[in-house]
Coordinates of C-alpha atoms and ligand atoms in Angstrom, one line a residue:
M104 CA 78.5 157.8 159.5
I105 CA 75.5 156.9 161.6
E106 CA 74.2 160.0 163.3
N107 CA 71.1 159.0 165.2
K108 CA 71.4 155.8 167.1
E109 CA 67.6 155.5 167.4
E110 CA 67.3 155.0 163.7
I111 CA 69.5 152.0 163.5
P112 CA 67.5 149.0 162.3
F113 CA 68.4 146.6 165.0
E114 CA 65.4 146.3 167.2
E115 CA 65.7 142.6 167.9
E116 CA 68.4 142.7 170.6
K117 CA 66.7 140.0 172.6
G118 CA 67.9 136.5 171.9
L119 CA 71.3 137.6 170.6
N120 CA 74.2 135.5 171.6
F121 CA 77.3 137.2 173.0
V122 CA 79.1 137.3 169.6
E123 CA 76.0 138.8 167.9
Q124 CA 75.8 141.4 170.6
I125 CA 79.4 142.5 170.1
V126 CA 78.8 142.7 166.3
S127 CA 75.6 144.6 166.8
D128 CA 77.3 147.1 169.2
D129 CA 80.2 147.6 166.8
L130 CA 77.8 148.2 163.9
K131 CA 75.8 150.7 165.9
A132 CA 79.0 152.5 166.9
G133 CA 79.9 152.7 163.3
K134 CA 83.2 150.8 163.6
N135 CA 85.1 150.0 160.4
G136 CA 82.7 152.3 158.6
G137 CA 79.8 150.2 159.6
R138 CA 81.0 147.2 157.7
L139 CA 80.6 143.6 158.8
N140 CA 82.9 141.0 157.1
T141 CA 83.6 137.6 158.7
R142 CA 85.5 134.7 157.4
F143 CA 85.6 130.9 157.7
P144 CA 89.2 129.8 157.7
P145 CA 89.6 126.0 157.2
E146 CA 93.0 124.4 156.8
P147 CA 92.6 122.1 153.8
N148 CA 94.1 119.2 155.7
G149 CA 91.0 117.0 156.2
Y150 CA 87.3 116.9 155.7
L151 CA 85.0 119.2 157.7
H152 CA 83.3 117.8 160.8
I153 CA 80.3 118.9 162.8
G154 CA 82.5 121.1 165.0
H155 CA 83.4 123.1 161.8
A156 CA 79.6 123.3 161.1
K157 CA 79.3 125.2 164.4
A158 CA 81.9 127.7 163.2
I159 CA 80.3 127.9 159.7
C160 CA 76.9 128.6 161.2
M161 CA 78.5 131.4 163.2
D162 CA 80.7 132.9 160.5
F163 CA 78.1 132.8 157.7
G164 CA 75.1 133.0 159.9
I165 CA 76.1 136.3 161.6
A166 CA 77.0 137.9 158.2
Q167 CA 73.5 136.9 156.9
K168 CA 71.7 138.1 160.0
F169 CA 73.4 141.6 160.1
G170 CA 73.7 142.2 156.3
G171 CA 77.4 141.5 156.1
T172 CA 79.6 139.2 154.0
C173 CA 81.6 136.1 154.9
N174 CA 84.8 135.0 153.1
L175 CA 85.9 131.5 152.6
R176 CA 89.6 131.5 153.3
F177 CA 91.7 128.4 153.0
D178 CA 94.4 128.6 155.6
D179 CA 96.9 126.7 153.4
T180 CA 100.2 127.5 155.1
N181 CA 101.4 123.9 155.6
P182 CA 101.9 122.2 152.2
V183 CA 102.9 118.9 153.8
K184 CA 99.4 118.1 155.1
E185 CA 97.2 119.9 152.6
D186 CA 95.5 118.8 149.4
V187 CA 93.1 120.0 146.7
E188 CA 90.9 117.0 147.5
Y189 CA 90.2 118.7 150.9
V190 CA 89.6 122.1 149.3
E191 CA 86.8 120.6 147.1
S192 CA 85.2 118.7 149.9
I193 CA 85.1 121.7 152.1
K194 CA 83.4 123.8 149.5
E195 CA 80.8 121.0 148.8
D196 CA 80.0 120.7 152.5
I197 CA 79.6 124.5 153.1
H198 CA 77.2 124.6 150.2
W199 CA 75.3 121.7 151.4
L200 CA 74.8 123.4 154.8
G201 CA 73.2 126.2 152.8
Y202 CA 75.9 128.9 152.8
D203 CA 77.6 130.6 150.0
W204 CA 80.7 132.8 149.8
G205 CA 80.0 134.2 146.4
D206 CA 83.2 135.4 144.8
R207 CA 85.0 135.7 148.1
E208 CA 87.1 132.6 147.9
Y209 CA 90.5 133.3 149.2
Y210 CA 93.7 131.5 150.1
A211 CA 96.3 132.4 152.7
S212 CA 98.8 131.4 150.0
D213 CA 97.6 134.4 147.9
Y214 CA 99.2 136.6 150.6
F215 CA 102.6 134.9 150.7
P216 CA 104.2 137.8 148.8
K217 CA 102.7 140.4 151.1
L218 CA 103.5 138.4 154.2
Y219 CA 107.1 138.0 153.0
A220 CA 107.3 141.7 152.4
L221 CA 106.1 142.4 155.9
A222 CA 108.6 140.0 157.3
I223 CA 111.4 141.8 155.5
R224 CA 110.1 145.1 156.8
L225 CA 110.1 143.8 160.4
I226 CA 113.6 142.5 160.0
K227 CA 114.7 145.9 158.7
E228 CA 113.0 147.6 161.7
G229 CA 114.9 145.2 164.1
K230 CA 111.7 143.5 165.0
A231 CA 112.6 140.0 163.6
Y232 CA 115.7 137.8 163.4
V233 CA 116.8 134.5 162.0
D234 CA 117.5 131.9 164.7
Q235 CA 119.9 129.2 163.7
Q236 CA 119.3 127.0 166.8
T237 CA 117.6 123.7 166.7
A238 CA 113.9 123.4 167.7
E239 CA 115.0 121.7 170.9
Q240 CA 117.3 124.5 171.9
I241 CA 114.6 127.1 171.2
A242 CA 112.1 125.1 173.3
E243 CA 114.6 124.9 176.2
Q244 CA 115.0 128.6 176.3
K245 CA 111.3 129.3 176.3
G246 CA 111.0 129.2 180.1
T247 CA 107.6 128.7 181.8
P248 CA 104.7 131.0 182.5
T249 CA 106.4 132.0 185.8
V250 CA 110.0 131.7 184.7
P251 CA 111.2 134.1 182.0
G252 CA 112.8 132.7 178.9
K253 CA 116.4 133.1 177.8
A254 CA 117.5 135.1 174.8
S255 CA 118.7 133.3 171.8
P256 CA 122.4 134.0 170.9
F257 CA 121.1 135.1 167.5
R258 CA 118.6 137.6 169.0
D259 CA 120.8 140.7 168.4
S260 CA 122.6 139.7 165.2
P261 CA 122.9 142.5 162.7
I262 CA 120.0 143.4 160.5
E263 CA 121.9 142.9 157.3
E264 CA 122.9 139.4 158.4
N265 CA 119.2 138.6 159.2
L266 CA 118.0 139.9 155.8
D267 CA 120.6 137.8 154.0
L268 CA 119.8 134.7 156.0
F269 CA 116.1 135.0 155.5
E270 CA 116.4 135.5 151.8
R271 CA 118.7 132.5 151.5
M272 CA 116.2 130.4 153.7
N273 CA 113.6 131.1 151.0
K274 CA 116.0 130.2 148.2
G275 CA 116.4 126.8 149.7
E276 CA 120.0 127.1 150.8
F277 CA 119.2 125.7 154.2
E278 CA 117.8 122.4 155.4
E279 CA 114.4 122.1 157.0
G280 CA 114.6 122.7 160.7
S281 CA 118.0 124.4 160.5
C282 CA 116.7 127.9 161.1
V283 CA 113.5 129.9 161.6
L284 CA 112.5 133.6 161.5
R285 CA 111.4 134.8 164.9
A286 CA 109.7 138.0 166.0
K287 CA 111.7 139.9 168.5
I288 CA 109.2 140.8 171.2
D289 CA 109.7 139.9 174.9
M290 CA 111.3 136.8 176.3
A291 CA 110.0 137.6 179.7
S292 CA 106.3 138.1 178.8
P293 CA 103.8 136.3 181.0
N294 CA 102.1 135.4 177.7
M295 CA 104.3 132.6 176.3
H296 CA 103.2 133.5 172.7
F297 CA 105.1 136.8 173.1
R298 CA 108.4 135.1 173.8
D299 CA 109.9 135.7 170.3
P300 CA 107.3 133.5 168.4
I301 CA 108.3 131.8 165.2
M302 CA 107.1 133.7 162.1
Y303 CA 108.5 131.4 159.3
R304 CA 109.9 127.9 159.0
I305 CA 111.5 126.2 156.1
I306 CA 109.4 123.6 154.2
K307 CA 110.6 122.1 151.0
H308 CA 107.5 120.1 150.1
P309 CA 105.7 121.6 147.1
H310 CA 102.5 123.5 147.8
H311 CA 99.2 122.5 146.1
R312 CA 98.8 126.1 144.8
T313 CA 102.2 127.8 144.7
G314 CA 104.3 124.8 143.7
T315 CA 108.0 125.3 144.6
T316 CA 108.0 129.1 144.6
W317 CA 108.4 129.2 148.4
K318 CA 110.8 127.5 150.7
V319 CA 109.6 129.4 153.8
Y320 CA 106.1 129.3 155.0
P321 CA 104.4 131.6 157.6
M322 CA 103.2 130.2 160.9
Y323 CA 99.5 130.5 161.8
D324 CA 100.1 133.4 164.1
F325 CA 102.0 135.4 161.4
A326 CA 99.4 134.6 158.7
H327 CA 96.0 134.7 160.2
G328 CA 95.6 138.3 161.5
Q329 CA 97.3 139.7 158.5
S330 CA 95.2 137.7 156.1
D331 CA 92.1 139.0 157.9
F332 CA 93.5 142.5 157.5
F333 CA 94.3 142.1 153.7
E334 CA 90.7 140.9 153.2
G335 CA 89.0 143.6 155.2
V336 CA 87.7 141.2 157.7
T337 CA 86.1 143.1 160.6
H338 CA 85.2 140.3 163.0
S339 CA 87.5 137.2 163.1
I340 CA 85.4 134.7 165.1
C341 CA 87.2 131.6 166.2
T342 CA 87.3 129.0 169.0
L343 CA 88.5 129.5 172.6
E344 CA 92.0 127.9 172.1
F345 CA 92.9 131.0 170.2
E346 CA 92.1 133.3 173.1
V347 CA 95.8 133.2 174.3
H348 CA 96.9 134.0 170.8
R349 CA 94.8 137.2 170.6
P350 CA 97.5 139.6 172.0
L351 CA 99.9 138.3 169.3
Y352 CA 97.1 138.6 166.7
E353 CA 96.7 142.2 167.7
Y354 CA 100.5 142.8 167.8
F355 CA 101.0 141.8 164.2
V356 CA 97.8 143.4 162.9
K357 CA 98.9 146.7 164.4
E358 CA 101.9 146.6 162.1
L359 CA 99.4 147.1 159.3
A360 CA 96.1 148.7 160.6
D361 CA 95.2 152.2 161.5
D362 CA 92.3 153.9 163.3
S363 CA 90.0 153.6 160.4
Y364 CA 89.9 149.8 160.2
C365 CA 91.2 147.0 162.4
P366 CA 90.0 143.4 162.5
R367 CA 88.9 142.1 165.9
Q368 CA 89.2 138.5 167.1
I369 CA 86.3 137.0 169.2
E370 CA 86.4 133.5 170.6
F371 CA 83.5 131.0 171.4
N372 CA 83.5 127.4 172.7
R373 CA 84.2 124.4 170.5
L374 CA 81.6 121.8 169.8
N375 CA 82.6 118.4 171.2
L376 CA 80.4 115.3 170.9
T377 CA 80.1 112.2 173.1
Y378 CA 81.1 108.8 171.7
T379 CA 83.3 110.2 168.9
V380 CA 86.5 112.1 168.3
M381 CA 86.8 115.5 166.6
S382 CA 90.5 115.9 166.0
K383 CA 91.3 115.9 162.3
R384 CA 94.5 114.0 163.0
K385 CA 92.6 111.1 164.6
L386 CA 89.8 111.2 161.9
L387 CA 92.6 111.0 159.3
Q388 CA 94.1 108.0 161.1
L389 CA 90.7 106.2 161.1
V390 CA 90.5 106.7 157.4
K391 CA 94.1 105.9 156.5
E392 CA 94.1 102.7 158.6
N393 CA 90.8 101.6 157.1
L394 CA 89.1 101.5 160.5
V395 CA 86.2 103.2 158.8
A396 CA 85.2 103.0 155.1
G397 CA 86.3 106.6 154.4
W398 CA 85.8 110.2 155.4
D399 CA 82.1 109.8 154.5
D400 CA 81.6 106.6 156.5
P401 CA 78.1 107.2 158.1
R402 CA 79.7 106.6 161.5
M403 CA 82.1 109.5 161.2
P404 CA 81.3 113.0 162.7
T405 CA 82.3 114.5 159.4
I406 CA 79.7 116.6 157.5
C407 CA 79.9 114.2 154.5
G408 CA 79.5 111.2 157.0
L409 CA 76.4 112.8 158.6
R410 CA 75.0 113.6 155.1
R411 CA 75.5 110.0 154.0
R412 CA 74.0 108.7 157.2
G413 CA 70.8 110.7 156.4
Y414 CA 71.3 113.9 158.5
T415 CA 69.8 117.0 157.0
P416 CA 71.4 120.5 157.1
E417 CA 68.3 121.7 159.0
S418 CA 68.8 119.1 161.8
I419 CA 72.5 120.0 162.2
K420 CA 71.6 123.7 162.3
S421 CA 68.9 123.1 164.8
F422 CA 71.3 121.1 167.0
I423 CA 73.9 123.9 166.8
D424 CA 71.2 126.5 167.7
T425 CA 70.2 124.4 170.8
I426 CA 73.7 124.1 172.2
G427 CA 74.5 127.7 171.5
Y428 CA 77.7 129.8 171.7
T429 CA 79.3 130.5 175.0
K430 CA 82.7 131.0 176.6
Y431 CA 82.6 127.6 178.4
E432 CA 84.0 124.4 177.0
A433 CA 81.5 121.6 177.1
L434 CA 81.0 118.0 175.9
N435 CA 77.8 117.9 173.9
D436 CA 75.5 114.9 174.2
V437 CA 75.2 113.1 170.9
S438 CA 71.6 112.1 171.8
L439 CA 70.7 115.8 171.5
L440 CA 71.9 115.7 167.8
E441 CA 69.9 112.5 167.4
H442 CA 66.9 114.2 168.8
S443 CA 67.1 117.0 166.2
I444 CA 67.3 114.6 163.3
R445 CA 64.3 112.6 164.6
E446 CA 62.3 115.8 164.9
D447 CA 63.2 116.9 161.4
L448 CA 62.6 113.5 159.7
N449 CA 59.4 113.0 161.5
K450 CA 58.1 116.0 159.5
R451 CA 59.6 115.1 156.1
A452 CA 60.1 111.3 155.8
N453 CA 57.4 109.1 154.1
R454 CA 56.3 106.1 156.1
V455 CA 57.0 102.8 154.5
S456 CA 57.0 99.1 155.4
A457 CA 60.3 97.2 155.6
V458 CA 60.9 93.9 157.4
L459 CA 64.5 93.7 158.7
D460 CA 64.4 90.1 160.0
P461 CA 61.6 88.4 158.0
V462 CA 59.5 85.3 158.8
K463 CA 56.8 84.2 156.5
V464 CA 53.1 84.3 157.4
V465 CA 50.5 82.4 155.3
I466 CA 46.9 83.7 155.5
T467 CA 45.3 80.3 154.9
N468 CA 41.8 81.6 154.2
Y469 CA 42.9 84.2 151.7
P470 CA 42.7 83.1 148.0
E471 CA 46.0 82.2 146.3
D472 CA 45.9 84.6 143.4
K473 CA 44.0 87.5 145.0
V474 CA 45.7 90.8 145.6
D475 CA 44.2 93.7 147.7
M476 CA 45.6 97.2 147.1
L477 CA 45.6 99.0 150.4
S478 CA 46.0 102.7 150.8
I479 CA 48.5 104.1 153.2
E480 CA 49.1 107.6 154.4
N481 CA 52.6 108.8 153.4
N482 CA 53.1 111.0 156.4
P483 CA 50.5 111.7 159.1
E484 CA 52.6 114.7 160.2
D485 CA 52.2 116.3 156.7
E486 CA 48.7 116.6 155.3
N487 CA 50.1 117.4 151.8
A488 CA 52.2 114.2 151.7
G489 CA 49.4 112.1 150.1
T490 CA 49.0 108.3 150.1
H491 CA 50.4 105.3 148.4
E492 CA 49.2 101.8 147.7
M493 CA 50.5 98.6 149.1
P494 CA 49.6 95.1 147.9
F495 CA 48.3 92.5 150.3
S496 CA 48.3 88.8 149.3
R497 CA 48.1 85.3 150.8
E498 CA 51.7 85.3 152.0
I499 CA 53.3 88.1 153.8
Y500 CA 56.5 88.7 155.9
I501 CA 56.6 90.1 159.4
E502 CA 59.5 90.6 161.8
R503 CA 60.6 87.4 163.5
A504 CA 60.5 89.2 166.9
D505 CA 56.8 90.0 166.4
F506 CA 55.9 86.4 166.9
M507 CA 56.1 84.2 170.0
E508 CA 54.7 80.8 170.4
E509 CA 54.7 81.0 174.2
P510 CA 54.7 84.7 175.0
P511 CA 55.2 86.4 178.3
K512 CA 52.4 88.6 179.7
K513 CA 51.8 91.8 177.9
F514 CA 53.1 90.5 174.6
F515 CA 50.6 92.2 172.3
R516 CA 52.1 91.0 169.0
M517 CA 51.5 87.8 167.2
T518 CA 50.9 84.6 169.1
P519 CA 48.6 81.5 168.5
G520 CA 45.0 82.1 169.4
K521 CA 45.2 85.9 169.4
E522 CA 44.3 88.6 167.0
V523 CA 46.6 91.4 165.7
R524 CA 46.0 94.1 163.2
L525 CA 48.2 94.5 160.1
K526 CA 49.1 98.1 159.6
A527 CA 46.6 99.6 157.1
G528 CA 45.2 96.2 156.5
Y529 CA 43.2 93.4 158.0
I530 CA 42.9 91.9 161.4
I531 CA 44.4 88.4 161.5
M532 CA 44.2 85.5 164.0
C533 CA 47.2 83.2 164.4
T534 CA 46.3 79.5 164.1
G535 CA 49.8 77.9 164.4
C536 CA 53.3 77.6 163.1
K537 CA 55.8 75.2 161.5
K538 CA 59.3 74.7 163.0
N539 CA 62.4 73.2 161.6
D540 CA 64.5 70.4 163.3
A541 CA 66.4 73.1 165.2
G542 CA 63.2 74.4 166.7
E543 CA 63.2 77.6 164.7
I544 CA 60.0 79.0 163.3
E545 CA 59.8 78.5 159.5
E546 CA 56.3 79.6 158.8
I547 CA 53.3 81.0 160.7
Y548 CA 49.7 80.4 159.8
C549 CA 46.9 82.9 160.2
E550 CA 43.3 83.5 159.1
Y551 CA 42.1 86.9 158.2
D552 CA 38.7 88.6 158.9
P553 CA 37.5 89.8 155.4
N554 CA 35.3 92.4 157.2
S555 CA 38.2 94.0 159.1
K556 CA 39.9 96.0 156.4
S557 CA 40.7 99.5 157.4
G558 CA 37.5 101.6 156.9
M559 CA 35.2 98.5 157.2
E560 CA 32.9 98.0 160.2
G561 CA 34.9 95.0 161.4
S562 CA 38.0 97.1 161.7
M563 CA 36.6 99.0 164.6
R564 CA 37.1 96.0 166.9
K565 CA 39.6 96.5 169.7
V566 CA 42.9 94.7 168.9
K567 CA 45.9 95.6 170.9
G568 CA 48.9 95.0 168.6
T569 CA 49.5 96.5 165.2
L570 CA 52.3 95.0 163.0
H571 CA 54.1 96.2 159.9
W572 CA 54.4 93.7 157.1
V573 CA 55.1 93.3 153.4
S574 CA 53.5 91.1 150.7
A575 CA 55.9 88.2 150.0
R576 CA 55.1 88.1 146.3
H577 CA 55.5 91.8 145.8
C578 CA 58.4 92.8 148.1
K579 CA 62.0 93.5 147.1
D580 CA 65.2 92.5 148.8
V581 CA 67.4 95.3 149.9
E582 CA 70.6 95.8 152.0
V583 CA 70.3 97.7 155.2
R584 CA 73.3 99.0 157.2
L585 CA 72.7 99.5 160.9
Y586 CA 75.1 101.8 162.8
D587 CA 75.9 102.2 166.4
R588 CA 78.3 104.6 168.2
L589 CA 81.8 104.6 166.8
F590 CA 83.4 104.5 170.2
N591 CA 82.6 102.6 173.4
V592 CA 83.4 105.4 175.8
E593 CA 81.7 108.8 176.2
N594 CA 84.9 110.9 175.7
P595 CA 87.7 109.0 173.9
A596 CA 89.9 112.1 174.0
E597 CA 89.9 111.9 177.8
E598 CA 91.4 108.4 178.0
K599 CA 94.9 109.6 178.0
D600 CA 96.6 106.2 178.9
K601 CA 94.9 104.4 176.0
D602 CA 95.3 104.6 172.2
F603 CA 92.0 105.9 171.0
R604 CA 91.8 103.1 168.5
E605 CA 91.4 100.6 171.3
L606 CA 88.2 102.3 172.3
L607 CA 86.4 101.7 169.0
N608 CA 83.1 99.9 169.2
P609 CA 83.6 96.6 167.3
D610 CA 79.9 96.4 166.7
S611 CA 79.4 99.9 165.2
L612 CA 78.3 98.4 161.9
K613 CA 75.9 95.6 161.2
V614 CA 74.9 94.7 157.6
L615 CA 71.5 93.0 156.9
N616 CA 71.2 91.4 153.5
N617 CA 67.7 89.9 153.6
V618 CA 65.6 92.9 154.3
K619 CA 62.2 92.9 152.5
V620 CA 60.6 96.2 151.5
E621 CA 57.3 97.1 150.0
P622 CA 57.3 97.7 146.1
Y623 CA 56.4 101.4 146.5
L624 CA 59.7 102.0 148.3
A625 CA 61.7 100.0 145.7
A626 CA 60.1 102.0 142.9
T627 CA 60.6 105.5 144.3
A628 CA 63.8 105.5 146.4
K629 CA 66.6 107.7 145.1
V630 CA 70.0 108.2 146.6
G631 CA 69.8 110.6 149.6
D632 CA 66.0 110.1 150.1
H633 CA 64.7 109.8 153.7
Y634 CA 62.1 107.3 154.9
Q635 CA 60.6 106.1 158.1
F636 CA 60.5 102.4 158.2
Q637 CA 57.3 101.9 160.3
R638 CA 58.0 101.0 163.9
I639 CA 61.8 100.8 163.2
G640 CA 63.5 104.1 162.5
Y641 CA 64.6 106.6 159.9
F642 CA 66.6 105.3 156.9
S643 CA 68.2 107.0 154.0
V644 CA 69.2 105.7 150.6
D645 CA 73.0 105.1 150.4
P646 CA 75.1 106.1 147.3
D647 CA 76.2 102.4 147.0
T648 CA 72.8 101.8 145.6
T649 CA 72.8 100.2 142.1
A650 CA 70.1 99.4 139.6
D651 CA 70.0 95.9 141.0
K652 CA 70.3 96.6 144.7
L653 CA 69.0 99.3 147.0
V654 CA 71.2 100.1 150.0
F655 CA 69.8 101.8 153.1
N656 CA 71.6 103.4 156.0
R657 CA 69.8 103.6 159.3
T658 CA 70.0 107.3 160.2
I659 CA 68.5 106.8 163.7
T660 CA 66.1 104.5 165.6
L661 CA 62.7 105.7 166.6
K662 CA 63.3 105.6 170.3
D663 CA 64.4 109.0 171.6
S664 CA 66.5 108.7 174.7
W665 CA 66.9 112.5 174.8
A666 CA 63.1 113.1 174.9
K667 CA 63.0 110.6 177.7
V668 CA 65.6 112.4 179.7
Q669 CA 63.7 115.7 179.1
N670 CA 60.3 114.2 180.2
K671 CA 61.6 112.7 183.4
Ligands
LIG878 P1 93.6 121.6 163.1 O1 94.0 120.8 164.3 O2 94.0 121.0 161.8 O3 93.9 123.1 163.2 P2 90.9 122.5 163.3 O4 89.8 121.7 163.7 O5 91.2 123.7 164.1 O6 92.1 121.5 163.1 P3 90.7 124.3 161.1 O7 90.5 123.9 159.7 O8 91.8 125.1 161.5 O9 90.6 122.9 161.8 O10 89.3 124.9 161.5 C1 88.6 125.9 160.8 C2 87.7 126.7 161.8 O11 86.8 125.8 162.4 C3 88.5 127.4 162.9 O12 88.1 128.7 163.0 C4 88.2 126.6 164.1 O13 88.2 127.5 165.2 C5 86.8 126.1 163.8 N1 86.6 124.8 164.5 C6 87.4 123.7 164.4 N2 86.9 122.7 165.2 C7 85.8 123.2 165.9 C8 84.9 122.7 166.8 N3 85.0 121.5 167.3 N4 83.9 123.5 167.2 C9 83.7 124.7 166.7 N5 84.6 125.3 165.8 C10 85.6 124.5 165.4
LIG879 MG1 93.0 125.0 163.3

């Protein structure tokens, strides 16, 4: 036991969120023998999304911060929807976020025997009964929060009969839906969850771990608290929708716990993001109906989708830190998440040249076979990032939008008769262009100033615009995938009268096949690498990349709408 409160090593009370404060207080008070054990309890019925990341950062983060442990527990109580594919993806995603459960990998299905034994005990004590009514009949008798429910005609059937029925339920003698095991608590309770909640239902679908051993499966409310107890979990941290379940959690746990140890449930607000959906059911629908390319489609709010898109664990954690943990539900602005990945990539991504919509420029006074190797800083934000070389030759590509024959005022890019600077290169003056029959620009002509190379005296001249470019002879063709928001409306879940699929943004993916990149990029890019394409945005190398073709995902544009809002 802790005797002197002053000696407890928790000086940093400032800046604790409300959950950390509770944990800190419990530890100081020596509750549960001074232990801290949390758990992250995903149901393996889908891939994890960024909402789960918030729960993971809490469950694993708080254990780390206060010297406790965090269990990974698969809440695998519904074999119909669950699969090992999901188990594997969940583990991969937690590791990627930077957390580890060591040897504490558990499954609610490991506790099926213990839960079944507890159910038998409760039946024997007259605290549970088998109800042979239909789900509709049971629902009709539930009442409303202000009107008490009606007792089931099976509520007072003899204990022996209930025992016999429950055992036969588990042997598979009854059809699914024909009966359930209910806790006998209080049909008049103001808390609807106390009105004889269902403990077990019949499911005949085989389970991915226990096969056909069981025909009855525990409901969440009968499994969760007890699983926490069996594992020695001290703080069972979950989201606000479970607040109304807490009295029932405590009711069942009390059947097992004593004064020396009892798990405690604490709830915080969910993470919700604008322009996307967070429900696993809807995400599964998007995947199954091929409305996206898979769970890891870079437009998905899943962790694997964000990873493929180019998000880093650090940027996700920093976003979660910023939104914080409270007791109030909120819709979080996706531009805040975008802000955090920009900040992170700004520090770590090497700058390279890529031209998304190329048009050729011929430097007419530059010798045909000459090549200049120009040196470029990899990352001005990181002095250890070094430099790389980029070839310059007579023909280069620039962005089509960077040239205008008859520009409006304040167009400081390329236009006949004006000078522009080439990034890390020479100053060039446009002398004219060639158009095809349709009036489209085919080729632009320029002259360079040999004295204006970066570092030379001539480069000091004031020139307003600086353009990115690649050497036509040396560049490589790559594929670039541009993403926009998956949905057209801020909060698809709120549009109750519309099917959420009608709200999808039809232009959320645009594929560019004629993108030209500098040779340095083509030579160094590995799947998962992050780059800043100068003046365009942050891009990451997609796993679809092959030896013949590099594929890039646009993680995010350079323009930061969140910073703009902040600076207003
Ligand atoms: P389901 O509808 O399948 O229950 P779920 O999103 O609740 O979906 P679980 O696998 O049960 O999925 O969630 C595991 C944990 O993640 C739970 O503790 C849950 O509270 C938490 N969690 C789920 N969604 C969010 C979210 N949007 N924000 C924060 N935590 C979340
Ligand atoms: Mg859930």
